[in-house]
CSV table of C-alpha atoms in Angstrom, one decimal:
chain,number,residue,atom,x,y,z
A,1,MET,CA,38.4,-93.5,52.7
A,2,ARG,CA,36.1,-90.5,53.0
A,3,ILE,CA,36.9,-90.2,56.7
A,4,VAL,CA,40.6,-90.1,55.9
A,5,LYS,CA,40.0,-87.3,53.4
A,6,ALA,CA,38.0,-85.3,55.9
A,7,LEU,CA,40.5,-85.7,58.7
A,8,PRO,CA,42.7,-82.7,57.7
A,9,ALA,CA,39.7,-80.4,57.5
A,10,VAL,CA,38.4,-81.7,60.9
A,11,LEU,CA,41.8,-81.3,62.5
A,12,ILE,CA,42.2,-77.8,61.2
A,13,CYS,CA,38.7,-76.9,62.5
A,14,LEU,CA,39.4,-78.4,65.9
A,15,THR,CA,42.7,-76.4,66.1
A,16,LEU,CA,40.8,-73.3,65.2
A,17,PHE,CA,38.1,-74.0,67.8
A,18,ALA,CA,40.8,-74.7,70.4
A,19,CYS,CA,42.4,-71.4,69.6
A,20,ALA,CA,39.1,-69.6,69.7
A,21,GLU,CA,38.6,-70.6,73.3
A,22,LYS,CA,41.8,-69.1,74.4
A,23,GLN,CA,42.9,-65.5,74.4
A,24,PRO,CA,44.0,-64.9,70.8
A,25,THR,CA,47.7,-64.2,70.2
A,26,ARG,CA,49.4,-62.1,67.6
A,27,LEU,CA,52.2,-64.6,67.2
A,28,THR,CA,51.6,-68.2,66.1
A,29,ASP,CA,50.2,-70.1,69.1
A,30,VAL,CA,52.1,-73.3,69.4
A,31,THR,CA,50.6,-74.5,72.7
A,32,GLY,CA,50.3,-78.3,72.4
A,33,LEU,CA,51.9,-78.3,69.0
A,34,ILE,CA,55.5,-78.1,70.1
A,35,ALA,CA,57.3,-80.1,72.8
A,36,ASP,CA,58.0,-78.5,76.2
A,37,LEU,CA,61.4,-77.1,77.0
A,38,GLU,CA,63.9,-79.8,77.9
A,39,PHE,CA,67.7,-79.9,77.3
A,40,GLU,CA,71.1,-80.6,78.8
A,41,LEU,CA,73.7,-78.3,77.4
A,42,THR,CA,76.6,-76.2,78.7
A,43,ASP,CA,76.4,-72.5,79.1
A,44,GLU,CA,78.8,-69.8,78.0
A,45,ASN,CA,80.7,-70.2,81.2
A,46,ASN,CA,81.2,-73.9,80.4
A,47,LYS,CA,78.8,-74.9,83.2
A,48,PRO,CA,76.5,-77.8,82.6
A,49,VAL,CA,72.9,-76.6,82.5
A,50,THR,CA,69.4,-78.0,82.0
A,51,ALA,CA,66.1,-76.4,81.1
A,52,LYS,CA,65.0,-76.4,84.8
A,53,ASP,CA,67.8,-73.9,85.6
A,54,TYR,CA,65.9,-71.3,83.6
A,55,LEU,CA,62.3,-72.0,84.5
A,56,GLY,CA,60.3,-69.4,86.5
A,57,SER,CA,60.0,-66.8,83.8
A,58,PRO,CA,59.3,-66.8,80.1
A,59,ILE,CA,62.1,-68.2,78.1
A,60,ALA,CA,62.8,-67.6,74.4
A,61,ILE,CA,65.1,-70.0,72.5
A,62,PHE,CA,66.8,-69.4,69.2
A,63,PHE,CA,69.1,-71.7,67.2
A,64,GLY,CA,71.9,-69.6,65.6
A,65,PHE,CA,75.6,-69.2,65.3
A,66,THR,CA,77.9,-66.2,66.1
A,67,SER,CA,79.3,-65.8,62.6
A,68,CYS,CA,75.8,-65.5,61.2
A,69,PRO,CA,75.8,-62.4,59.0
A,70,GLU,CA,72.1,-61.4,59.1
A,71,VAL,CA,69.3,-63.5,60.6
A,72,CYS,CA,70.9,-64.0,64.0
A,73,PRO,CA,72.0,-60.5,64.8
A,74,THR,CA,68.8,-59.0,63.4
A,75,THR,CA,66.7,-61.3,65.6
A,76,MET,CA,68.8,-60.8,68.7
A,77,HIS,CA,68.7,-57.0,68.3
A,78,GLN,CA,65.0,-57.2,67.8
A,79,TRP,CA,64.6,-59.1,71.1
A,80,SER,CA,67.0,-56.9,72.9
A,81,SER,CA,65.0,-53.8,71.9
A,82,ILE,CA,61.7,-55.5,73.0
A,83,LEU,CA,63.1,-56.4,76.4
A,84,LYS,CA,64.4,-52.9,76.9
A,85,LYS,CA,61.0,-51.4,75.9
A,86,ILE,CA,59.2,-53.6,78.4
A,87,GLY,CA,61.7,-52.6,81.0
A,88,GLU,CA,61.7,-53.9,84.6
A,89,PRO,CA,59.1,-56.7,84.2
A,90,ALA,CA,61.2,-58.3,81.4
A,91,ARG,CA,64.3,-58.5,83.5
A,92,SER,CA,63.6,-62.1,84.4
A,93,VAL,CA,63.0,-63.2,80.7
A,94,LYS,CA,65.8,-65.3,79.3
A,95,VAL,CA,66.8,-65.5,75.7
A,96,LEU,CA,68.8,-68.7,75.1
A,97,PHE,CA,71.0,-68.5,72.0
A,98,ILE,CA,71.8,-72.1,71.2
A,99,SER,CA,74.7,-72.5,68.9
A,100,VAL,CA,74.2,-74.8,65.8
A,101,ASP,CA,77.9,-74.3,65.0
A,102,PRO,CA,79.6,-75.5,68.2
A,103,GLU,CA,82.9,-76.1,66.3
A,104,ARG,CA,83.4,-72.4,65.7
A,105,ASP,CA,81.4,-71.1,68.6
A,106,SER,CA,83.5,-71.5,71.7
A,107,ALA,CA,82.0,-70.7,75.1
A,108,GLU,CA,84.1,-67.5,75.2
A,109,LYS,CA,83.0,-66.4,71.7
A,110,LEU,CA,79.3,-67.1,72.7
A,111,LYS,CA,79.7,-65.0,75.9
A,112,ASN,CA,81.2,-62.1,74.0
A,113,TYR,CA,78.4,-62.3,71.5
A,114,THR,CA,75.5,-62.5,73.9
A,115,ASP,CA,76.9,-59.8,76.1
A,116,THR,CA,76.4,-57.3,73.4
A,117,PHE,CA,72.6,-57.8,73.5
A,118,GLY,CA,72.2,-57.6,77.3
A,119,PRO,CA,72.2,-59.6,80.5
A,120,SER,CA,69.0,-61.6,79.5
A,121,PHE,CA,70.9,-63.3,76.6
A,122,ILE,CA,72.7,-66.5,77.4
A,123,GLY,CA,74.7,-68.6,74.9
A,124,LEU,CA,74.4,-72.4,75.1
A,125,ARG,CA,76.3,-75.1,73.3
A,126,GLY,CA,76.7,-78.8,73.1
A,127,ASP,CA,77.9,-81.6,70.8
A,128,ILE,CA,76.5,-81.5,67.3
A,129,ALA,CA,74.6,-84.7,68.0
A,130,VAL,CA,73.0,-83.3,71.1
A,131,ILE,CA,72.0,-80.1,69.3
A,132,LYS,CA,70.6,-82.1,66.4
A,133,GLU,CA,68.5,-84.1,68.8
A,134,MET,CA,67.2,-80.9,70.4
A,135,THR,CA,66.4,-79.2,67.1
A,136,LYS,CA,64.5,-82.4,66.0
A,137,ARG,CA,62.4,-82.0,69.2
A,138,TYR,CA,61.3,-78.6,68.0
A,139,ARG,CA,60.9,-79.8,64.4
A,140,VAL,CA,63.7,-77.5,63.1
A,141,THR,CA,67.1,-78.3,61.6
A,142,PHE,CA,70.4,-76.9,60.5
A,143,GLY,CA,73.1,-77.9,58.0
A,144,TYR,CA,76.5,-76.8,56.8
A,145,GLY,CA,77.7,-75.7,53.4
A,146,ASP,CA,81.1,-76.6,51.9
A,147,LYS,CA,84.2,-75.0,53.3
A,148,ASP,CA,85.8,-72.3,51.2
A,149,THR,CA,89.6,-71.9,50.9
A,150,GLU,CA,89.8,-70.0,54.2
A,151,GLY,CA,87.8,-72.7,56.0
A,152,ASN,CA,84.6,-70.6,56.3
A,153,TYR,CA,81.3,-72.2,55.5
A,154,GLU,CA,77.6,-71.3,55.4
A,155,VAL,CA,75.2,-72.6,57.9
A,156,SER,CA,71.5,-73.1,57.2
A,157,HIS,CA,69.3,-72.8,60.4
A,158,SER,CA,65.9,-72.0,61.7
A,159,GLY,CA,65.0,-68.3,61.9
A,160,ALA,CA,62.3,-69.0,64.5
A,161,VAL,CA,62.2,-67.9,68.1
A,162,PHE,CA,60.3,-70.4,70.3
A,163,VAL,CA,58.8,-68.8,73.4
A,164,PHE,CA,58.0,-70.9,76.5
A,165,ASP,CA,56.1,-69.9,79.6
A,166,LYS,CA,57.6,-70.0,83.1
A,167,HIS,CA,56.7,-73.7,83.4
A,168,GLY,CA,58.6,-74.5,80.2
A,169,GLU,CA,55.5,-75.1,78.1
A,170,ALA,CA,55.7,-74.0,74.5
A,171,ARG,CA,53.5,-71.0,73.9
A,172,LEU,CA,54.5,-68.8,70.9
A,173,LEU,CA,56.5,-68.9,67.7
A,174,ALA,CA,58.0,-65.8,66.2
A,175,THR,CA,59.4,-65.9,62.7
A,176,GLN,CA,61.5,-63.5,60.7
A,177,SER,CA,58.4,-61.8,59.4
A,178,THR,CA,56.8,-61.2,62.8
A,179,PRO,CA,56.4,-57.5,63.5
A,180,THR,CA,58.4,-56.4,66.6
A,181,ASP,CA,55.3,-54.8,68.1
A,182,ASP,CA,53.4,-58.2,68.0
A,183,ILE,CA,56.2,-59.9,69.9
A,184,TYR,CA,56.2,-57.0,72.4
A,185,LYS,CA,52.4,-57.2,73.0
A,186,ASP,CA,52.3,-61.0,73.3
A,187,LEU,CA,55.3,-61.1,75.6
A,188,ILE,CA,53.6,-58.6,78.0
A,189,VAL,CA,50.5,-60.9,78.1
A,190,LEU,CA,52.7,-63.9,78.8
A,191,LEU,CA,54.6,-62.0,81.5
A,192,ALA,CA,51.3,-61.2,83.3
A,193,LYS,CA,50.3,-64.8,83.5
B,1,MET,CA,77.0,-90.6,55.0
B,2,SER,CA,77.0,-94.3,55.4
B,3,ILE,CA,74.2,-96.6,54.1
B,4,ILE,CA,73.1,-97.4,57.6
B,5,GLU,CA,72.8,-93.7,58.4
B,6,PHE,CA,70.8,-93.2,55.3
B,7,LEU,CA,68.4,-96.1,56.0
B,8,THR,CA,67.9,-95.2,59.7
B,9,PRO,CA,64.3,-93.9,60.0
B,10,TRP,CA,64.3,-90.2,60.9
B,11,GLU,CA,61.0,-90.7,62.8
B,12,PHE,CA,60.0,-94.3,63.3
B,13,SER,CA,56.5,-95.0,62.0
B,14,PRO,CA,55.1,-98.4,63.0
B,15,ALA,CA,52.0,-97.8,60.7
B,16,LEU,CA,54.3,-97.4,57.6
B,17,VAL,CA,56.3,-100.5,58.5
B,18,VAL,CA,53.2,-102.6,58.9
B,19,PHE,CA,51.7,-101.3,55.7
B,20,VAL,CA,54.8,-101.9,53.6
B,21,ILE,CA,55.7,-105.3,55.0
B,22,GLY,CA,52.0,-106.4,55.1
B,23,LEU,CA,51.4,-105.5,51.5
B,24,GLY,CA,54.7,-107.0,50.4
B,25,VAL,CA,54.0,-110.3,52.2
B,26,PHE,CA,50.5,-110.6,50.9
B,27,TYR,CA,51.7,-110.0,47.4
B,28,TYR,CA,54.4,-112.6,47.8
B,29,LEU,CA,51.9,-115.1,49.2
B,30,GLY,CA,49.6,-114.4,46.3
B,31,MET,CA,52.6,-115.1,44.0
B,32,CYS,CA,53.2,-118.4,45.7
B,33,VAL,CA,49.7,-119.7,45.0
B,34,THR,CA,49.7,-118.5,41.3
B,35,ASP,CA,49.8,-121.4,38.8
B,36,ASN,CA,53.1,-121.7,36.9
B,37,ALA,CA,51.2,-121.6,33.7
B,38,ASP,CA,50.2,-118.0,34.5
B,39,LYS,CA,53.7,-116.9,35.2
B,40,THR,CA,54.4,-115.1,31.9
B,41,ALA,CA,56.8,-112.3,31.2
B,42,LYS,CA,54.1,-109.9,32.2
B,43,TYR,CA,53.8,-111.5,35.6
B,44,TYR,CA,57.4,-111.0,36.4
B,45,TRP,CA,57.3,-107.4,35.1
B,46,GLN,CA,54.4,-106.8,37.3
B,47,ALA,CA,56.1,-108.2,40.4
B,48,THR,CA,59.2,-106.1,39.7
B,49,SER,CA,57.0,-103.0,39.3
B,50,PHE,CA,55.2,-103.7,42.5
B,51,TYR,CA,58.3,-104.2,44.6
B,52,ILE,CA,60.0,-101.2,43.1
B,53,ALA,CA,57.0,-99.1,44.1
B,54,LEU,CA,56.9,-100.6,47.6
B,55,THR,CA,60.6,-99.9,48.1
B,56,SER,CA,60.2,-96.4,46.9
B,57,ILE,CA,57.4,-95.7,49.3
B,58,TYR,CA,59.6,-96.9,52.1
B,59,VAL,CA,62.6,-94.9,51.0
B,60,VAL,CA,60.9,-91.6,50.7
B,61,SER,CA,58.9,-92.1,54.0
B,62,HIS,CA,61.2,-93.8,56.3
B,63,THR,CA,64.8,-93.0,55.6
B,64,TYR,CA,67.1,-89.9,55.5
B,65,LEU,CA,64.9,-88.8,52.6
B,66,ASP,CA,62.0,-88.3,55.0
B,67,TYR,CA,64.2,-85.9,57.0
B,68,LEU,CA,65.2,-84.0,53.9
B,69,SER,CA,61.5,-83.9,52.9
B,70,GLN,CA,60.7,-82.0,56.1
B,71,TYR,CA,63.4,-79.4,55.6
B,72,MET,CA,63.7,-78.9,51.9
B,73,PHE,CA,60.7,-77.8,49.8
B,74,TRP,CA,61.9,-79.5,46.6
B,75,VAL,CA,62.6,-82.8,48.3
B,76,HIS,CA,59.1,-82.6,49.8
B,77,ARG,CA,57.7,-82.2,46.3
B,78,PHE,CA,59.7,-85.2,45.2
B,79,GLN,CA,58.4,-87.2,48.1
B,80,HIS,CA,54.8,-86.4,47.1
B,81,LEU,CA,55.6,-87.2,43.4
B,82,VAL,CA,56.5,-90.7,44.6
B,83,LEU,CA,53.7,-91.1,47.1
B,84,HIS,CA,50.9,-89.7,45.0
B,85,HIS,CA,52.0,-90.6,41.4
B,86,LEU,CA,54.9,-92.9,40.8
B,87,ALA,CA,54.5,-95.5,43.5
B,88,PRO,CA,50.7,-95.9,43.4
B,89,MET,CA,50.8,-96.1,39.6
B,90,LEU,CA,53.5,-98.8,39.7
B,91,ILE,CA,51.6,-100.7,42.4
B,92,ILE,CA,48.4,-100.8,40.3
B,93,LEU,CA,50.3,-101.7,37.2
B,94,GLY,CA,52.1,-104.3,39.3
B,95,GLY,CA,48.8,-106.2,39.5
B,96,VAL,CA,48.3,-105.6,43.2
B,97,GLU,CA,44.9,-107.5,42.9
B,98,ILE,CA,47.0,-110.7,43.2
B,99,ILE,CA,46.7,-110.2,47.0
B,100,ARG,CA,43.1,-111.3,46.7
B,101,LYS,CA,44.5,-114.8,46.6
B,102,SER,CA,46.2,-114.5,49.9
B,103,LEU,CA,44.0,-112.1,51.9
B,104,PRO,CA,42.0,-113.5,54.8
B,105,THR,CA,38.8,-115.0,53.5
B,106,TRP,CA,36.5,-112.6,55.4
B,107,LEU,CA,38.1,-109.8,53.5
B,108,VAL,CA,37.8,-111.5,50.2
B,109,ASN,CA,34.2,-112.5,50.9
B,110,TRP,CA,33.5,-108.8,51.6
B,111,SER,CA,29.8,-109.0,50.6
B,112,ALA,CA,29.2,-111.6,53.3
B,113,LEU,CA,29.9,-109.0,56.0
B,114,PRO,CA,27.0,-107.4,57.9
B,115,ALA,CA,25.6,-104.4,56.0
B,116,VAL,CA,26.3,-102.2,59.0
B,117,ILE,CA,30.1,-102.6,58.6
B,118,ARG,CA,30.1,-103.0,54.8
B,119,LEU,CA,27.9,-100.1,53.7
B,120,PRO,CA,29.7,-97.1,55.2
B,121,PHE,CA,32.9,-98.3,53.5
B,122,GLU,CA,31.1,-99.1,50.2
B,123,TRP,CA,29.3,-95.7,50.1
B,124,SER,CA,32.5,-93.8,50.9
B,125,TYR,CA,34.3,-95.8,48.3
B,126,ARG,CA,31.7,-95.2,45.7
B,127,PHE,CA,31.6,-91.5,46.5
B,128,ILE,CA,35.4,-91.0,46.3
B,129,GLN,CA,35.6,-93.1,43.1
B,130,HIS,CA,32.9,-91.2,41.4
B,131,PRO,CA,34.3,-90.0,38.0
B,132,VAL,CA,33.6,-86.4,39.0
B,133,ILE,CA,34.8,-86.5,42.6
B,134,ALA,CA,38.0,-88.6,42.1
B,135,PRO,CA,39.9,-86.1,39.9
B,136,VAL,CA,38.7,-83.2,42.1
B,137,VAL,CA,40.0,-85.0,45.2
B,138,PHE,CA,43.2,-86.0,43.4
B,139,VAL,CA,44.1,-82.4,42.4
B,140,GLY,CA,42.4,-80.9,45.4
B,141,LEU,CA,44.7,-82.7,47.8
B,142,ILE,CA,47.8,-81.4,46.0
B,143,TYR,CA,46.4,-77.9,46.3
B,144,LEU,CA,45.1,-78.3,49.9
B,145,TRP,CA,48.5,-79.3,51.3
B,146,LEU,CA,50.2,-76.5,49.4
B,147,ILE,CA,47.9,-73.7,50.9
B,148,PRO,CA,50.7,-71.8,52.7
B,149,ASP,CA,49.0,-71.8,56.2
B,150,ILE,CA,48.1,-75.5,56.0
B,151,HIS,CA,51.6,-76.3,54.6
B,152,PHE,CA,53.1,-74.5,57.5
B,153,ALA,CA,51.0,-76.4,60.1
B,154,ALA,CA,51.7,-79.7,58.4
B,155,MET,CA,55.5,-79.2,58.5
B,156,LEU,CA,55.4,-78.1,62.1
B,157,SER,CA,53.1,-80.7,63.5
B,158,GLN,CA,54.1,-84.4,63.2
B,159,LYS,CA,50.5,-85.6,63.3
B,160,LEU,CA,49.5,-83.3,60.4
B,161,TYR,CA,52.6,-84.3,58.5
B,162,TYR,CA,51.6,-88.0,58.8
B,163,ILE,CA,48.0,-87.2,57.8
B,164,MET,CA,49.3,-85.3,54.8
B,165,ASN,CA,51.6,-88.1,53.5
B,166,TRP,CA,49.0,-90.9,54.2
B,167,SER,CA,46.3,-88.9,52.4
B,168,MET,CA,48.5,-88.5,49.4
B,169,LEU,CA,49.4,-92.2,49.3
B,170,ILE,CA,45.9,-93.5,49.9
B,171,ASP,CA,44.4,-91.1,47.3
B,172,GLY,CA,47.1,-92.0,44.8
B,173,LEU,CA,46.3,-95.7,45.2
B,174,LEU,CA,42.5,-95.0,44.8
B,175,PHE,CA,42.9,-92.7,41.8
B,176,TRP,CA,45.3,-95.0,39.9
B,177,TRP,CA,43.1,-98.0,40.8
B,178,LEU,CA,40.2,-96.2,39.2
B,179,ILE,CA,42.1,-95.3,36.1
B,180,LEU,CA,44.3,-98.3,35.5
B,181,GLY,CA,42.9,-101.0,37.9
B,182,PRO,CA,41.8,-104.4,36.7
B,183,ASP,CA,38.1,-103.5,36.6
B,184,TRP,CA,38.6,-101.9,33.2
B,185,LYS,CA,40.1,-104.1,30.5
B,186,GLY,CA,39.9,-101.6,27.7
B,187,GLU,CA,36.2,-101.8,26.8
B,188,GLY,CA,34.5,-98.9,25.1
B,189,LYS,CA,32.5,-98.2,28.2
B,190,GLY,CA,34.6,-96.2,30.6
B,191,PHE,CA,37.2,-95.2,28.1
B,192,SER,CA,36.2,-91.6,27.5
B,193,VAL,CA,35.6,-91.0,31.2
B,194,ARG,CA,39.1,-92.1,31.9
B,195,ILE,CA,40.5,-89.9,29.2
B,196,VAL,CA,38.6,-86.9,30.5
B,197,MET,CA,39.7,-87.6,34.1
B,198,MET,CA,43.3,-87.7,33.1
B,199,LEU,CA,43.0,-84.5,31.1
B,200,VAL,CA,41.2,-82.8,34.0
B,201,VAL,CA,44.1,-83.6,36.4
B,202,VAL,CA,46.9,-82.5,34.1
B,203,VAL,CA,46.1,-78.9,33.6
B,204,PRO,CA,45.6,-77.8,37.2
B,205,GLN,CA,48.9,-79.5,38.2
B,206,GLN,CA,50.7,-77.7,35.4
B,207,LEU,CA,49.2,-74.3,36.5
B,208,LEU,CA,50.3,-75.0,40.1
B,209,GLY,CA,53.8,-76.0,39.1
B,210,ALA,CA,54.2,-73.0,36.8
B,211,TYR,CA,52.9,-70.7,39.6
B,212,LEU,CA,55.4,-72.1,42.1
B,213,THR,CA,58.3,-72.0,39.6
B,214,LEU,CA,57.6,-68.6,38.2
B,215,SER,CA,56.5,-66.8,41.4
B,216,GLY,CA,58.8,-64.0,42.2
B,217,SER,CA,58.5,-64.3,46.0
B,218,VAL,CA,59.0,-67.0,48.6
B,219,ILE,CA,55.6,-68.6,49.2
B,220,TYR,CA,56.5,-71.1,51.9
B,221,ASP,CA,58.2,-69.5,54.9
B,222,VAL,CA,58.1,-72.6,57.0
B,223,TYR,CA,61.4,-73.7,55.6
B,224,ASP,CA,63.0,-70.5,56.8
B,225,VAL,CA,61.3,-70.9,60.1
B,226,CYS,CA,62.4,-74.5,60.6
B,227,GLY,CA,65.7,-74.2,58.7
B,228,ARG,CA,66.8,-76.0,55.6
B,229,ALA,CA,68.8,-79.3,55.5
B,230,TRP,CA,71.7,-77.5,53.8
B,231,PRO,CA,72.3,-73.9,52.8
B,232,ILE,CA,70.4,-73.1,49.6
B,233,SER,CA,68.6,-70.0,48.6
B,234,PRO,CA,64.8,-70.1,49.3
B,235,MET,CA,64.0,-69.1,45.8
B,236,ALA,CA,66.2,-71.9,44.3
B,237,ASP,CA,64.5,-74.3,46.6
B,238,GLN,CA,61.0,-73.1,45.5
B,239,ILE,CA,61.9,-73.2,41.8
B,240,TYR,CA,63.2,-76.8,42.0
B,241,GLY,CA,60.0,-77.7,43.9
B,242,GLY,CA,57.9,-75.9,41.4
B,243,ILE,CA,59.6,-77.7,38.4
B,244,ILE,CA,59.0,-81.1,40.1
B,245,THR,CA,55.3,-80.3,40.5
B,246,TRP,CA,55.1,-78.9,37.0
B,247,ILE,CA,57.0,-81.3,34.8
B,248,PRO,CA,57.4,-84.8,36.2
B,249,ALA,CA,54.1,-84.8,38.0
B,250,SER,CA,52.1,-83.7,35.0
B,251,MET,CA,54.2,-86.0,32.8
B,252,MET,CA,53.1,-88.9,35.0
B,253,SER,CA,49.5,-87.9,34.4
B,254,VAL,CA,50.2,-87.8,30.6
B,255,LEU,CA,51.8,-91.2,31.0
B,256,GLY,CA,48.5,-92.4,32.6
B,257,LEU,CA,46.7,-91.0,29.6
B,258,VAL,CA,48.9,-93.0,27.2
B,259,LEU,CA,48.4,-96.2,29.3
B,260,VAL,CA,44.7,-95.7,29.1
B,261,LEU,CA,44.9,-95.3,25.3
B,262,ARG,CA,47.2,-98.4,25.0
B,263,ARG,CA,44.9,-100.6,27.0
B,264,ARG,CA,42.0,-99.5,24.8
B,265,LEU,CA,44.0,-100.2,21.6
B,266,ASN,CA,45.2,-103.6,22.8
B,267,TYR,CA,41.6,-104.5,23.8
B,268,GLN,CA,40.4,-103.6,20.3
B,269,LYS,CA,43.2,-105.6,18.7
B,270,ARG,CA,42.3,-108.6,20.8
B,271,ILE,CA,38.6,-108.3,19.9
B,272,ASN,CA,39.5,-107.9,16.2
B,273,ASN,CA,41.7,-111.0,16.3
B,274,GLU,CA,39.0,-113.0,18.0
B,275,ASN,CA,36.5,-112.0,15.3
B,276,SER,CA,38.8,-112.6,12.3
């Protein structure tokens, strides 16, 4: 029984040692913790796409919806400003905005939305069941509130941005409280790899 | 949501299925070999208590509630209330020792095993069941998994999530076995130690629950990172979770205290009757 008790401590120590061997990151290092990038969705041009179509440069994914009042636009603006600041080397970076509200987010609506942030931003959508399966893979979720008289409803969703390297392996996790400068610095390191 | 959707495991866990079915079957087999003369009202109450507990472990760990526990702080606190307090207590009160009658003989004749296998288990068991260590571990585990960084990792990593829930369940069983298990029938020896242990675990749980409930800021950001099961304000989620940690959890411990007192009184009554 003692072994069972000690397991969490041992695991945490092992994780810490594992981190110590690598170059420290400012963002949460999720290497090995989170599944690699994999999906089959349709993009904002209604074209079927898979994760492989975007490999070759770092990829950031975010689960949001276009009618989101705060978290989504803030995060997208943050990433847009980071990519602009990095400039040329960040041109190949892709930020995939995956809609958790596909009923309201048509491909056209997604395209209009992502265009405001820049060419690196791509909207993706799929059936709710497919998106649910995908969010489960990354241990996040989303849910809907009750509709009001005008048919509007709230959506709860993850505020995290998962960053994958050019091979599609999970590397970093940025949250709402992550300073922009930390994302900027870690992204530069990831781009240099 | 249909009943099938509710019962479908969010993440299938063979270990849990084996544990629940195994324990349930051994208990049933133990019942089968019990003499009819021993089948009193208490016996049936115990069986009911045991199977309610086993079902509740399954429901909070292997159904839609498991999904909610990962994406809602207050449901997570409810899950731990069941895994650490309610279910283990009901299993011990349910007379789980009946499985001795149906377990394989090598396990029943534990002392016949070679020392090399037996001793590490016995030493660890004696260590963790020490009257000073047991309450510290019982409360310590609740605090450990609620340290924000550890909580974050546990909710993000499936392995850590399983270790968290199993550690709560196993520790719950060990602790309630120590307090209300069949080894203590209500004798004077061991009474005060049990009372002190129960008192020692109540206060830190109340402090933690009060802290979570009354804290003005969101302590656990993992639910914002991962998203919540349905839209609810993070503060409301935390307050509900805090209240579950504060009131029902410490009430369960107070109930434990009452049960210890009751067992002692019943024992005294029995002794007095025998003497008179």
